[in-house]
Short mmCIF file of C-alpha atoms and ligand atoms in Angstrom, two decimals:
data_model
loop_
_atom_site.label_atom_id
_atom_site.label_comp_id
_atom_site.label_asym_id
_atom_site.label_seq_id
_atom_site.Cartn_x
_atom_site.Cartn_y
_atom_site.Cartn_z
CA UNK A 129 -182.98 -49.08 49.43
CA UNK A 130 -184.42 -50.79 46.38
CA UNK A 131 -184.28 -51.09 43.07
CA UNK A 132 -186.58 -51.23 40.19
CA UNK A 133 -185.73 -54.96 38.64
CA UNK A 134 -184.42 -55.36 34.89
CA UNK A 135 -187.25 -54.75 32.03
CA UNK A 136 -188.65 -57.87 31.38
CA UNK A 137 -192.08 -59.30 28.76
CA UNK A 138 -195.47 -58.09 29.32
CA UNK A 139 -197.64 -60.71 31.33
CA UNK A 140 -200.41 -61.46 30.25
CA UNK A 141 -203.34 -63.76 32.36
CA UNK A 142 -206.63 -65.29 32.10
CA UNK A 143 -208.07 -68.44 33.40
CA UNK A 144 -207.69 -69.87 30.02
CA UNK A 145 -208.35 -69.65 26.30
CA UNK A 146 -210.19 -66.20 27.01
CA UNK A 147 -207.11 -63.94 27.27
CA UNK A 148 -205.87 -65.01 24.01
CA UNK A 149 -208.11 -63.13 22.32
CA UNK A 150 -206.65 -60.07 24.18
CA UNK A 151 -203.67 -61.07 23.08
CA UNK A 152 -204.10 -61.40 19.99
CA UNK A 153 -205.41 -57.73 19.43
CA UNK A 154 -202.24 -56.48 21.82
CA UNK A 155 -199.67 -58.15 19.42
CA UNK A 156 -201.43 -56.49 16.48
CA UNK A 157 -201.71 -53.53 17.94
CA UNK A 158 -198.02 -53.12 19.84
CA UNK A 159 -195.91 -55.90 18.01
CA UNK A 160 -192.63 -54.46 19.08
CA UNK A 161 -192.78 -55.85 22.75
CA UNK A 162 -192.32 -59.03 24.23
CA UNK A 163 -195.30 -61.09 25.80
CA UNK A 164 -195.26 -63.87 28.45
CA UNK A 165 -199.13 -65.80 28.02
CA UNK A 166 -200.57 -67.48 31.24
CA UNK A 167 -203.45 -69.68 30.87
CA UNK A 168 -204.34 -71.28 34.64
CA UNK A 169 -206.74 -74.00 32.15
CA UNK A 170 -206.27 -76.58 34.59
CA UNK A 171 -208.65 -74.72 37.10
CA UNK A 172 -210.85 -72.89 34.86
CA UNK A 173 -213.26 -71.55 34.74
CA UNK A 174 -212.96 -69.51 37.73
CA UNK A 175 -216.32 -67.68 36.85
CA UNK A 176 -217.98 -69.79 39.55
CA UNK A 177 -215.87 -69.40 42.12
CA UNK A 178 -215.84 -67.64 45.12
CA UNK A 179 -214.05 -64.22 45.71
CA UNK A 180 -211.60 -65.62 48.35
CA UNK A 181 -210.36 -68.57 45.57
CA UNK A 182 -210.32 -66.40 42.74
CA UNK A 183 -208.06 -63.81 44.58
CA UNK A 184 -205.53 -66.57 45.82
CA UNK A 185 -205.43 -68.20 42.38
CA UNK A 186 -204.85 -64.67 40.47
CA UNK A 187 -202.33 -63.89 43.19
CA UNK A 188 -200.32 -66.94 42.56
CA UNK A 189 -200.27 -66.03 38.78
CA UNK A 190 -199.51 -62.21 38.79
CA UNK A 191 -196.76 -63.69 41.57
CA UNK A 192 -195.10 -66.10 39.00
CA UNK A 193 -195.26 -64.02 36.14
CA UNK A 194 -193.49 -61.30 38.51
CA UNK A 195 -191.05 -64.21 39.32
CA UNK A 196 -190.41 -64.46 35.69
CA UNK A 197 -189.36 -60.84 35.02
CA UNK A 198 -192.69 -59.47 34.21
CA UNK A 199 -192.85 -55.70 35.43
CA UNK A 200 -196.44 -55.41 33.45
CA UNK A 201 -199.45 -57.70 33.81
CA UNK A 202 -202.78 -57.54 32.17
CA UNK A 203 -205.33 -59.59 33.65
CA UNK A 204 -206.70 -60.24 30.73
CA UNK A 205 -210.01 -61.91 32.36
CA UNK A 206 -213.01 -60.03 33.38
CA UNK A 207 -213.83 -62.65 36.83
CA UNK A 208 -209.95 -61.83 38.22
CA UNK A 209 -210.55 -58.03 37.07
CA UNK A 210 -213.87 -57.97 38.91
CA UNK A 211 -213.03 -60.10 42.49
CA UNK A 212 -208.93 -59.64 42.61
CA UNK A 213 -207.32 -56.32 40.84
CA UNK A 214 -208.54 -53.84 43.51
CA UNK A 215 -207.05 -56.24 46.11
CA UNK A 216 -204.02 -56.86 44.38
CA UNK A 217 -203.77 -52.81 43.51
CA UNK A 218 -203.97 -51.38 47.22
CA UNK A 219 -203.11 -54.18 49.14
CA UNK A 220 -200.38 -56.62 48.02
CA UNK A 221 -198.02 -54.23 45.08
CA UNK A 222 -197.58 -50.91 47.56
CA UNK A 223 -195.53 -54.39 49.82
CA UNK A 224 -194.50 -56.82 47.70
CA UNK A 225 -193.74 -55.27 44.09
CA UNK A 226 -194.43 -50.81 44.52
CA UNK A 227 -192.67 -50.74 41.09
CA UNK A 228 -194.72 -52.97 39.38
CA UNK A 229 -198.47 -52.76 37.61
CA UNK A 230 -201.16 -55.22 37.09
CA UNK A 231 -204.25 -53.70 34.95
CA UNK A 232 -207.71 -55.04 34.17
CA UNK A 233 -210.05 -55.29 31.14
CA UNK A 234 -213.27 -53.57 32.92
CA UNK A 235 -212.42 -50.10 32.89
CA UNK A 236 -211.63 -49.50 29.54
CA UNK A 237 -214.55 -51.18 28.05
CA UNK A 238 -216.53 -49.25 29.99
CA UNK A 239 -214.91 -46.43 29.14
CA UNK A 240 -216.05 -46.37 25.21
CA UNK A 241 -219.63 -47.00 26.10
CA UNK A 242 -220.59 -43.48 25.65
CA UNK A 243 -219.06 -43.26 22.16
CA UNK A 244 -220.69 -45.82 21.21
CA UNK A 245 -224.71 -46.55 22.40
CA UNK A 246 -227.01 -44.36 21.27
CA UNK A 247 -230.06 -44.74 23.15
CA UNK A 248 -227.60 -45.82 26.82
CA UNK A 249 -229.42 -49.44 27.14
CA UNK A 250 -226.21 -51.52 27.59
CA UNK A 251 -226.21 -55.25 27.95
CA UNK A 252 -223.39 -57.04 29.53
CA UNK A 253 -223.09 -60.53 28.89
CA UNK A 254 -220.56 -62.13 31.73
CA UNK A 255 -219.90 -64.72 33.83
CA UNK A 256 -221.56 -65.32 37.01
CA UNK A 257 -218.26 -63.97 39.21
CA UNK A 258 -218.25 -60.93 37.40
CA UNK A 259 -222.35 -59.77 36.86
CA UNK A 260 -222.69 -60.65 40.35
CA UNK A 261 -219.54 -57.92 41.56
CA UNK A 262 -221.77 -55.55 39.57
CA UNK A 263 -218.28 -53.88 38.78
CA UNK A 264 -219.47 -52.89 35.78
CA UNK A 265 -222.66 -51.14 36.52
CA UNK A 266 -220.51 -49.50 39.43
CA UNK A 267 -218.11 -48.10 36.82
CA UNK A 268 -220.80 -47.12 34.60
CA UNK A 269 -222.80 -45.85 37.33
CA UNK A 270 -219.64 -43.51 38.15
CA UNK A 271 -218.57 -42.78 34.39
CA UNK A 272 -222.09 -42.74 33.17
CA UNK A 273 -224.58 -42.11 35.50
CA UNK A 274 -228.42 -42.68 34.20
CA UNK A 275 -227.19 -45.28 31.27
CA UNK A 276 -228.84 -48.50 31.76
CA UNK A 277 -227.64 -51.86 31.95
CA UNK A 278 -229.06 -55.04 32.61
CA UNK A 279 -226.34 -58.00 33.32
CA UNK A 280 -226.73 -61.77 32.57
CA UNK A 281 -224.64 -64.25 33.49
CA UNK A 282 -223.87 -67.30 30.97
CA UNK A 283 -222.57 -70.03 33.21
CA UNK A 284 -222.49 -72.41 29.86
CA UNK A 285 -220.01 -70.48 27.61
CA UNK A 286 -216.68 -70.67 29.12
CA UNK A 287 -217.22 -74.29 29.64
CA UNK A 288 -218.10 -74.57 25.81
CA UNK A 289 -214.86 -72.85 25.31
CA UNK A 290 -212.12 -74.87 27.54
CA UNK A 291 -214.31 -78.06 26.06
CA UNK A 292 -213.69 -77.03 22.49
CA UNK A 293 -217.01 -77.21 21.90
CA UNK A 294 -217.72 -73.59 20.58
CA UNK A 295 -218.28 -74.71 17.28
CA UNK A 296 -220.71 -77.81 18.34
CA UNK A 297 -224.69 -77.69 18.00
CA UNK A 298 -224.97 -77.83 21.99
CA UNK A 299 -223.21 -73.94 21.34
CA UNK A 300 -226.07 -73.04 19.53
CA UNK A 301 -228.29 -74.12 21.78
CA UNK A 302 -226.51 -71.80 24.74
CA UNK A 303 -225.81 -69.01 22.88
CA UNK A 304 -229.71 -68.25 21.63
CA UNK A 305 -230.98 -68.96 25.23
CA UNK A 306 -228.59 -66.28 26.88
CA UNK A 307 -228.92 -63.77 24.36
CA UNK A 308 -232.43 -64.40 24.22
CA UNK A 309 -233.06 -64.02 27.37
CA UNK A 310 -230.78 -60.96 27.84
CA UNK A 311 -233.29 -59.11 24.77
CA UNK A 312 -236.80 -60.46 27.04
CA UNK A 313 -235.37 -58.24 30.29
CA UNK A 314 -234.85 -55.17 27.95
CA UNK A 315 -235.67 -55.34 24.73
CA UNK A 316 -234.53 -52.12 23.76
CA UNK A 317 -230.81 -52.67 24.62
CA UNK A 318 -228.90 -51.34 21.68
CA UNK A 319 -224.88 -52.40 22.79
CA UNK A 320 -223.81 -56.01 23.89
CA UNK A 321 -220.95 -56.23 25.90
CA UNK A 322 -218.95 -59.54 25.63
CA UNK A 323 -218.02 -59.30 29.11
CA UNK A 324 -215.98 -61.95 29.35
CA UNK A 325 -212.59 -63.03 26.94
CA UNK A 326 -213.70 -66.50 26.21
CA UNK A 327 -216.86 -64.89 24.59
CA UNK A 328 -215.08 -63.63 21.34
CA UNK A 329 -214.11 -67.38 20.19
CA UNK A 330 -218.03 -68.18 20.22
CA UNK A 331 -218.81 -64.65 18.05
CA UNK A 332 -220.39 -66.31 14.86
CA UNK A 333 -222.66 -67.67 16.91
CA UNK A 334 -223.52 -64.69 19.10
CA UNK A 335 -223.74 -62.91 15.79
CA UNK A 336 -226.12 -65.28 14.34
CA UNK A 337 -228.45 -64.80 17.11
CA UNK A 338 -228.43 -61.21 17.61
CA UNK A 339 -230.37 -58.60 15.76
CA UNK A 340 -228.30 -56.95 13.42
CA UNK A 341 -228.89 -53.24 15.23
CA UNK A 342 -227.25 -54.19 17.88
CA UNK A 343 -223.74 -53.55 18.44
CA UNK A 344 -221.33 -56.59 19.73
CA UNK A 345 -218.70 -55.34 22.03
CA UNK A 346 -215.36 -57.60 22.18
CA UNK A 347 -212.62 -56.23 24.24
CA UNK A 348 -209.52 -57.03 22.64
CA UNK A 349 -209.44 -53.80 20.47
CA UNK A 350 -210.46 -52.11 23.40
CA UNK A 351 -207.74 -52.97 25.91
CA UNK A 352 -205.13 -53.31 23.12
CA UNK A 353 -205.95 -49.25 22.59
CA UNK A 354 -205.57 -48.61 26.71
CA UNK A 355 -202.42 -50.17 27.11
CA UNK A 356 -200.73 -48.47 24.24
CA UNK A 357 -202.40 -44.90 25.90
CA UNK A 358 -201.04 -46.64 28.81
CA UNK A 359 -197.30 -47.08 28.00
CA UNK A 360 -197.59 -44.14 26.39
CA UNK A 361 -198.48 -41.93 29.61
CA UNK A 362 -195.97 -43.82 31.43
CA UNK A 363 -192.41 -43.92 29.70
CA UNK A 364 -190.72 -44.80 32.55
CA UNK A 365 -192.96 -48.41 32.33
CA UNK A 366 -192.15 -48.01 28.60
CA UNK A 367 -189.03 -48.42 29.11
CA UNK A 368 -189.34 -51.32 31.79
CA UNK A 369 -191.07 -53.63 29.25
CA UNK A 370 -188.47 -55.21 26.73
CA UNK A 371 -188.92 -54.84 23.28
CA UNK A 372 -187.71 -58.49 20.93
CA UNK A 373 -191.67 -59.24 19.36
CA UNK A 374 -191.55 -62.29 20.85
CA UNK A 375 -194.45 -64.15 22.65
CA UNK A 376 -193.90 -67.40 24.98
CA UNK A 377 -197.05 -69.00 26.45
CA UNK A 378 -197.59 -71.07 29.83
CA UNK A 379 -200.44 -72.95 31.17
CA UNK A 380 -201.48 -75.09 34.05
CA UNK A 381 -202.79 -77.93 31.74
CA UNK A 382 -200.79 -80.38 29.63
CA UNK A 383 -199.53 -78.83 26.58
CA UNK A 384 -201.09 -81.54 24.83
CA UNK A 385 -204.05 -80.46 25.42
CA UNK A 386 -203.56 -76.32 25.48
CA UNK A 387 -201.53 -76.20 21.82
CA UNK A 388 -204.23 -77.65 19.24
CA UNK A 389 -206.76 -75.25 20.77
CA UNK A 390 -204.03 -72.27 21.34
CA UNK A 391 -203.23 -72.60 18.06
CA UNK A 392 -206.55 -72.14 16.52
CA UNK A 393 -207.09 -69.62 18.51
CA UNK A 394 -204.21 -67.62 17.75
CA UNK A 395 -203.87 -68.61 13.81
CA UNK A 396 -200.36 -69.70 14.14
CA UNK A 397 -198.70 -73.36 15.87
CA UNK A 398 -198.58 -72.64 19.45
CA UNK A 399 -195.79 -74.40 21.92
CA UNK A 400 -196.59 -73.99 25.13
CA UNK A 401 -194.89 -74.82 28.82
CA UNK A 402 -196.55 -76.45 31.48
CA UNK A 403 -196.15 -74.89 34.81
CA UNK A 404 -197.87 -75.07 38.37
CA UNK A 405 -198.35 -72.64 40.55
N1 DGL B 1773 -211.89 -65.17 30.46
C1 DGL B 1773 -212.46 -65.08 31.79
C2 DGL B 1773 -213.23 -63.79 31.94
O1 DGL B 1773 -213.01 -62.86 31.17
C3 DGL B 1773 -213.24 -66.35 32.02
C4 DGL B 1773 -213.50 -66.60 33.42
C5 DGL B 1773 -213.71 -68.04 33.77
O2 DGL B 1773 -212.71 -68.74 33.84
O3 DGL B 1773 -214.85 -68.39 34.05
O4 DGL B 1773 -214.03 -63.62 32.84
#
């Protein structure tokens, strides 16, 4: 027989940078709980990677946070959402962890899309791993069937982001071309996904370059809303996920590197851990 192990921080994952954002918006929203932060920066981006590496790597993470007393995990990154949660939903929890949950960022963005687009021309910005899953025009095509969407990838902008470079001219540059190019395939699309959680960090710039009718979608709002419907539907997860406000942040990289950019990311001095996994 076995038992359900002791309550322990939400996890929280990403490749990098990107799921800070989410984070951010999940400590405004539910500040009572404690957080564990896992950035694997020293092999993002993972958006160009294949499906096989980008399940092993988000296996290893989920598997350490677990290892660390997480009962929770949000993949807070679109690529592992799109190419490992399924996998890691019906195949590896019902073995190695029943009691435990990972959730993804895809679903509940989708979710809103028919609150807010008027005219159902949705463009997701994304990286390469996820537009070419197509998970999201699968879940729209099942929540929302006859809305349109045309997907783009933007190999350059998570690079930008891990480089620290979201602020630099060379931004600019990337940032018109995608966006650009997104508003030549259909010019009439009328809601921009930000498909991705690095994408938030370059938002001035996407801002700049995109006509003001058009509304910008971030996710951290979004999946900071789901999880607190989330815990709220499931007490007995509630009560599995301990509640001291505190947040504690690992990464792959050298802290070194990961703080100065953590911490302008998150307004507030950031001390991270290294770890490998
Ligand atoms: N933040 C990840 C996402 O949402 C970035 C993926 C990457 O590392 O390329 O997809």
């Amino acid at each position: 027989m076995s038992y359900p192990s002791p309550p322990g921080p939400i996890g929280i994952f990403d490749s990098g940078y990107g799921g800070l954002t989410i984070l951010r918006e999940i400590r405004q929203r539910l500040p009572q709980y404690d957080y564990l932060f896992l950035g694997d920066n020293a092999r993002a981006p993972y958006g160009t990677r294949s499906f096989d590496i980008v399940y092993e790597f988000t296996r290893q993470a989920v598997d350490h946070l677990f290892n660390r007393g997480c009962q929770l995990v949000i993949l807070a990154c679109n690529t592992a959402s799109a190419k490992a949660l399924r996998t890691i939903q019906q195949h590896m929890l019902p073995i190695t962890d029943p009691d435990r949950r990972v959730l993804g960022v895809i679903r509940p963005t989708v979710e809103i899309l028919g609150k807010v687009s008027a005219n159902r021309h949705i463009g997701l910005l994304a990286t390469p791993g996820t537009v070419r899953s197509h998970s999201y025009r699968m879940e729209i095509e099942k929540i929302y069937p006859g809305m349109q969407i045309t997907e783009l990838e933007c190999p350059m902008w998570v690079p930008l982001v891990e480089a620290g470079e979201f602020d630099s001219d060379g931004a600019d540059y990337f940032v018109k071309k995608y966006i650009d190019r997104i508003l030549a395939i259909d010019p009439e699309i009328d809601t921009l996904i930000l498909g991705c959680t690095h994408y938030p960090i370059l938002l001035p710039k996407i801002r700049k370059y995109t006509p003001e009718h058009i509304r910008i979608l971030p996710q951290g709002e979004l999946v900071a809303d789901s999880l607190a419907d989330y815990l709220r539907r499931h007490p007995s997860m509630e009560e599995r996920c301990t509640r001291g406000g505190t947040v504690r942040f690992l990464t792959t990289e050298n802290p070194d590197k990961f703080d100065p950019l953590a911490t302008l990311f998150m307004r507030h001095p950031i001390h991270s851990d290294r770890i490998s996994l």
